[in-house]
Coordinates of N, CA and C in Angstrom, one line a residue:
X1342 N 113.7 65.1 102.4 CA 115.0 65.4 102.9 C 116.0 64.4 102.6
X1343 N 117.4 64.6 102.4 CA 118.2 64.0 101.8 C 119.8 64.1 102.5
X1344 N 120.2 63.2 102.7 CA 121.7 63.8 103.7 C 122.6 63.1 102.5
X1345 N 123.8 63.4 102.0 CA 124.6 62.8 101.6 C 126.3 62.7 102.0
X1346 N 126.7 61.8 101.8 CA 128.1 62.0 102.4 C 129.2 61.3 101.0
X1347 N 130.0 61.8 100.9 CA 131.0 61.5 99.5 C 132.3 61.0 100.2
X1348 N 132.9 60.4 99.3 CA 134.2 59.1 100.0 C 134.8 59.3 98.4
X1349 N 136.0 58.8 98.9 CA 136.8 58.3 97.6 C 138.1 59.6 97.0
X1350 N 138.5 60.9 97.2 CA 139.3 61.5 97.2 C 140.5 61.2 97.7
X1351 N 141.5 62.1 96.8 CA 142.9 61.5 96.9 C 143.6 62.1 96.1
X1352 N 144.8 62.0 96.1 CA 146.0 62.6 95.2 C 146.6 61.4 94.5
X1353 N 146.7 62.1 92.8 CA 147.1 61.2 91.8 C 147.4 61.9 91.1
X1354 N 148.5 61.1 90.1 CA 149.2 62.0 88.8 C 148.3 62.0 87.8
X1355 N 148.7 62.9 86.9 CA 148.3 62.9 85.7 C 147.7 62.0 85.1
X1356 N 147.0 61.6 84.4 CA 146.6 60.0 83.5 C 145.9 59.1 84.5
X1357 N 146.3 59.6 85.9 CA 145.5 58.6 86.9 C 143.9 58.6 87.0
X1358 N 143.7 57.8 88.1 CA 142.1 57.9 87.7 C 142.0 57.8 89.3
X1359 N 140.7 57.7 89.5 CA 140.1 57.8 91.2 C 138.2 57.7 90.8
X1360 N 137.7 56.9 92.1 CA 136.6 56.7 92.0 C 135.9 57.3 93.5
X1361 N 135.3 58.3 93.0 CA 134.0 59.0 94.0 C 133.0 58.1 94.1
X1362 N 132.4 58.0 95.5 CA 131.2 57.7 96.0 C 130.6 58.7 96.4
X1363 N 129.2 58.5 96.8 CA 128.0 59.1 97.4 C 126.9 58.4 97.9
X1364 N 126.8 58.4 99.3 CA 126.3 57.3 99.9 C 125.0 58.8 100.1
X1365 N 123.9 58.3 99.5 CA 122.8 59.1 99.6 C 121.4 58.9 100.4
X1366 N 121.2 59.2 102.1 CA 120.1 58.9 103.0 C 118.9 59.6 102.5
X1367 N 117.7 58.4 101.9 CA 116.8 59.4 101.7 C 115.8 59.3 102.7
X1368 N 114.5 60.6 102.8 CA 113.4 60.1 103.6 C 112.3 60.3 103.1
X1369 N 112.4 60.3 101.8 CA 111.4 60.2 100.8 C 111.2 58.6 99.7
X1370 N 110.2 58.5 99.2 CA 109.6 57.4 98.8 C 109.9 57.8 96.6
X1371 N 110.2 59.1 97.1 CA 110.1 60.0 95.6 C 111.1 59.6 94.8
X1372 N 112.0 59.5 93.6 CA 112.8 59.5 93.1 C 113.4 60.9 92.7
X1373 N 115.0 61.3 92.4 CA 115.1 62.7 92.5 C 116.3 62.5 91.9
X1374 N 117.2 63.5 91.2 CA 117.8 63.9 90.8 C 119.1 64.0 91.3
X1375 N 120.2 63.4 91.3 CA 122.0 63.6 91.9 C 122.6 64.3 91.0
X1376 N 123.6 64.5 91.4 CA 124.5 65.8 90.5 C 125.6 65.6 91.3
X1377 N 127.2 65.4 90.6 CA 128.8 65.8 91.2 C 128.9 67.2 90.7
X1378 N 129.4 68.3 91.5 CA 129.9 69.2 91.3 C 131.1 69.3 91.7
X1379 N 131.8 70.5 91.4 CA 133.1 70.5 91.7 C 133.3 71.7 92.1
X1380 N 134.5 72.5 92.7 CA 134.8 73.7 92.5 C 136.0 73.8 93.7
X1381 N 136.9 74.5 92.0 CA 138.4 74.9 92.3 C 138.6 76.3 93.3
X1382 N 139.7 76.6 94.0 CA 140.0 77.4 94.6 C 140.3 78.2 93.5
X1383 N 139.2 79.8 93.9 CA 139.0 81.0 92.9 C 138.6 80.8 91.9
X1384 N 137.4 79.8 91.6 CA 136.5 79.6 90.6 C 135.4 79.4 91.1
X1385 N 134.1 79.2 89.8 CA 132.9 78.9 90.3 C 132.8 77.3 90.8
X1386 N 131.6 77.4 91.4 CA 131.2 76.0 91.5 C 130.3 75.1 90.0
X1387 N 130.9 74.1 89.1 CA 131.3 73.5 88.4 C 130.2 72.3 88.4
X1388 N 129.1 72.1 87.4 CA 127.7 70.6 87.5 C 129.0 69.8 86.8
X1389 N 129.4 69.1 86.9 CA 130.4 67.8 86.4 C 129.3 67.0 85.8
X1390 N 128.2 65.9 86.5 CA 127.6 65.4 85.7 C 126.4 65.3 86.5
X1391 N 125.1 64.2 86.2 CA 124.3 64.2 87.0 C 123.5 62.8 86.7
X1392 N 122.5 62.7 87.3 CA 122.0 61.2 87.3 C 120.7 61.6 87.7
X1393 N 119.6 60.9 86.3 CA 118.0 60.2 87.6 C 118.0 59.4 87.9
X1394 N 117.7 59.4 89.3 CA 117.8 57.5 89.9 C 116.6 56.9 88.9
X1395 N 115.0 57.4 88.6 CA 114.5 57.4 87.6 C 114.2 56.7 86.5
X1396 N 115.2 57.0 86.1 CA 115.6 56.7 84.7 C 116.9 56.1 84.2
X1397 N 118.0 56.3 85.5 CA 118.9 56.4 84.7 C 120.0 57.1 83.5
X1398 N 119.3 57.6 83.3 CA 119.7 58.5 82.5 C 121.2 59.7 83.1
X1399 N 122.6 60.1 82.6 CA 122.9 60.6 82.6 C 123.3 62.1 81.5
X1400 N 123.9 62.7 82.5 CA 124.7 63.9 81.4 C 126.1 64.7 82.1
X1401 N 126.6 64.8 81.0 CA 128.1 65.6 81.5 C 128.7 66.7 81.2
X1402 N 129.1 68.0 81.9 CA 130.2 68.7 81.4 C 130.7 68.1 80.3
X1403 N 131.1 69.6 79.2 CA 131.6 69.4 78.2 C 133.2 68.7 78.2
X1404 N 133.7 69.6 79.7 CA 135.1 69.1 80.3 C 135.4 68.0 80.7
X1405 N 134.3 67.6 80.6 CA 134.5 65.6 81.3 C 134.2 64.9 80.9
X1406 N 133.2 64.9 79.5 CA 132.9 64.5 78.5 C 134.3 63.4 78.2
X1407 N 133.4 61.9 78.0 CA 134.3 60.6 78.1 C 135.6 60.3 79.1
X1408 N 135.6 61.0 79.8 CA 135.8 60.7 80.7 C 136.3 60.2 82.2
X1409 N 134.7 60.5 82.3 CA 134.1 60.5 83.6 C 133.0 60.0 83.8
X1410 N 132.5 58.9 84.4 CA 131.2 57.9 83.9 C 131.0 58.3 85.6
X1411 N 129.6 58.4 85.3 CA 128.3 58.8 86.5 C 127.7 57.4 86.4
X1412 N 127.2 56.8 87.5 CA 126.6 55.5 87.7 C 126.1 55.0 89.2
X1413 N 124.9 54.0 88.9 CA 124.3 53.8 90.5 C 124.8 52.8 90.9
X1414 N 125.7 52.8 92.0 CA 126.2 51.8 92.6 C 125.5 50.4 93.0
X1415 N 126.0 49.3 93.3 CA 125.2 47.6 93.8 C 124.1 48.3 94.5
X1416 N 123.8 48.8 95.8 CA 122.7 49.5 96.4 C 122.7 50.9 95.7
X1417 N 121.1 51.2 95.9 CA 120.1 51.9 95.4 C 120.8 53.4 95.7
X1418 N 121.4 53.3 96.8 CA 122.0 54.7 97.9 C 123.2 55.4 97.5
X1419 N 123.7 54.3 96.7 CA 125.2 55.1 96.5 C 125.2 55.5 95.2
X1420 N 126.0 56.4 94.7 CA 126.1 57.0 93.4 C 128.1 57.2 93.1
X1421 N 128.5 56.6 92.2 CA 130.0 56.6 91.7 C 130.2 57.7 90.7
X1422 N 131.5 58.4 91.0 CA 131.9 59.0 89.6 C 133.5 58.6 89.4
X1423 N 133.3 57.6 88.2 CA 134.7 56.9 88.0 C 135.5 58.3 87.2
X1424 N 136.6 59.1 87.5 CA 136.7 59.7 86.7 C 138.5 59.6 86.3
X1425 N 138.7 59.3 85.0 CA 140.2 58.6 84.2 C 140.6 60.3 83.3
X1426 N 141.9 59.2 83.4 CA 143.0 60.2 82.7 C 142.7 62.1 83.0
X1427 N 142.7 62.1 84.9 CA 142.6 63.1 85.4 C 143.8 63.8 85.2
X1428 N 143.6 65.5 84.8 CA 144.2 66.5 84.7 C 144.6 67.1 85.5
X1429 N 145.5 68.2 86.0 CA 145.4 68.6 86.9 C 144.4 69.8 87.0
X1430 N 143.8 70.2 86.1 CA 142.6 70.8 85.5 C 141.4 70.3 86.6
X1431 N 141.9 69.0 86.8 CA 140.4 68.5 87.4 C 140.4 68.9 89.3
X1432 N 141.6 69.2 89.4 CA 141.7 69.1 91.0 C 141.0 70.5 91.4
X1433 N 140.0 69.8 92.6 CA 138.8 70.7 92.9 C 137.9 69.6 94.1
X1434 N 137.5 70.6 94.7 CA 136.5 69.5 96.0 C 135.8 69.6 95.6
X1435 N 135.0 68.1 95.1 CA 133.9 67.4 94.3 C 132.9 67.5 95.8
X1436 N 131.8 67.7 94.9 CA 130.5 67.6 96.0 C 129.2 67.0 95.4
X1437 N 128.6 65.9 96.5 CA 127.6 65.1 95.6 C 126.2 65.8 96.4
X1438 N 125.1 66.1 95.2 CA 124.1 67.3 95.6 C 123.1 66.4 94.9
X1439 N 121.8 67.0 95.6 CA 120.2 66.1 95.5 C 119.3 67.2 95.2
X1440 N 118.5 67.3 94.1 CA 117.4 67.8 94.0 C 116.4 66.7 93.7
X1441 N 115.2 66.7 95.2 CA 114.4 66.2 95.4 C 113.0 66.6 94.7
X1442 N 113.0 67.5 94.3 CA 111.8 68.3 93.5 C 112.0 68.0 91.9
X1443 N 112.7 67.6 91.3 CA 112.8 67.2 90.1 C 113.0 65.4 90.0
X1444 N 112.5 64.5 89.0 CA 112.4 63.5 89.0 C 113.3 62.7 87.3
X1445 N 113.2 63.7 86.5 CA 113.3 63.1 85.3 C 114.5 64.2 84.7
X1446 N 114.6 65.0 84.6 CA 115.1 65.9 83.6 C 116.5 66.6 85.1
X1447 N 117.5 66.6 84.8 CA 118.3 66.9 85.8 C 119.5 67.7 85.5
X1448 N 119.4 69.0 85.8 CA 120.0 70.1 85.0 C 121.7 69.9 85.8
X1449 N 122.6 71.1 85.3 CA 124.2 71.3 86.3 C 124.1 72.6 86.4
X1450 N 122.6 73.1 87.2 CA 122.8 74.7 88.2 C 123.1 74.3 89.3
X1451 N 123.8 74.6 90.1 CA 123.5 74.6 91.4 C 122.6 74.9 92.2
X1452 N 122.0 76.0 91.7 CA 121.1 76.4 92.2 C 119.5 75.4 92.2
X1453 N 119.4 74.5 91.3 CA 118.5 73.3 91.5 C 118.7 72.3 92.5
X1454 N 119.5 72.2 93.5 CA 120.1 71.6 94.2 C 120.3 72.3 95.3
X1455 N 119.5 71.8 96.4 CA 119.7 71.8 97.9 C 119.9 71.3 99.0
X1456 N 120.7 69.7 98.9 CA 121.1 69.2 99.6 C 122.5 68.8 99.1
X1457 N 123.1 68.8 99.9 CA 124.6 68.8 99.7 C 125.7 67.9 100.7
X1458 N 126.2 67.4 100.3 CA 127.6 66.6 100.9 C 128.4 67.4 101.5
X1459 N 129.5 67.2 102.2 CA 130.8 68.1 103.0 C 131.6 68.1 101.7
X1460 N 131.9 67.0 101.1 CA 133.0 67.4 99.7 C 134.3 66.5 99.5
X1461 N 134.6 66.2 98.6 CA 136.2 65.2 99.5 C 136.8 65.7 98.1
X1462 N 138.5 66.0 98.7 CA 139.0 66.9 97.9 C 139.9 65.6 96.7
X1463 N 140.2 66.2 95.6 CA 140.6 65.7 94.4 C 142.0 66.3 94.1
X1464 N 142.8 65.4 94.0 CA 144.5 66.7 93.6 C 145.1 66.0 92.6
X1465 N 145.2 66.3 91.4 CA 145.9 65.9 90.3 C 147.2 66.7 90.5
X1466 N 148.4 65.7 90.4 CA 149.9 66.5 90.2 C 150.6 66.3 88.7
X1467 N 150.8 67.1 87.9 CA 151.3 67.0 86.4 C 152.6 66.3 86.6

C-alpha cells in the first residue's frame, strides 16, 4: 500500500517553470514504479512521465519531452517534476500515481496504477 500526497502547483506565465513534488508513504519493503499524470478539463487523463525507484530509469510524454525532468528527491520518499518553459497547453491537475506490482519497466496507462495523490492544480497564462 502506498499513500501519496503532491505539493508545488501554482500559476505562471508562459516560459515559466514550477517544480512538483510527491512525498510517497510506502508500506512495502518492494521497489515500484511512480508516474505524473495530468488531466485537463474535457480531456483524458495524460502519463507525463514516470520513474523506477529501481533503477532509476525514466521516460516521458512525447509533449514534455525535454522539458520536464522526472527525478528522486534528497530522501528516498519524494519524487520532483521540474517542469520549464510551461505552455498554457500544460495547465492541468497533475497527479503523482504508484504501481506497486511492477518494479522495472514503468509504462503511462493509468490503468497500471492504483494508488493516487489528491492532485495540485498547474495554470499557465499566455
Amino acid at each position: 500500500q502506498v499513500h501519496l500526497v503532491e505539493s508545488g502547483g501554482g500559476s505562471v506565465q508562459a516560459g515559466g517553470s514550477l517544480r512538483l513534488s510527491c512525498v510517497h508513504y510506502r508500506y512495502t519493503y518492494r521497489d515500484y514504479c511512480l508516474a505524473w499524470f495530468r488531466q485537463a478539463p474535457g480531456k483524458e487523463r495524460e502519463g507525463v512521465a514516470t520513474f523506477s525507484i529501481a533503477l532509476g530509469s525514466t521516460s516521458y510524454a512525447d509533449s514534455v519531452k525535454g522539458r520536464f525532468t522526472v527525478s528522486q528527491g534528497n530522501g528516498k520518499n519524494t519524487l520532483n517534476l521540474q517542469m520549464n518553459s510551461l505552455q498554457p497547453e500544460d495547465t492541468a491537475m497533475y497527479y503523482c500515481a504508484a504501481d506497486p506490482s511492477r518494479t522495472y519497466y514503468c509504462g503511462r496507462d493509468e490503468d497500471d496504477y492504483n494508488y493516487w495523490g489528491q492532485g495540485t492544480q498547474v495554470t499557465v497564462s499566455s
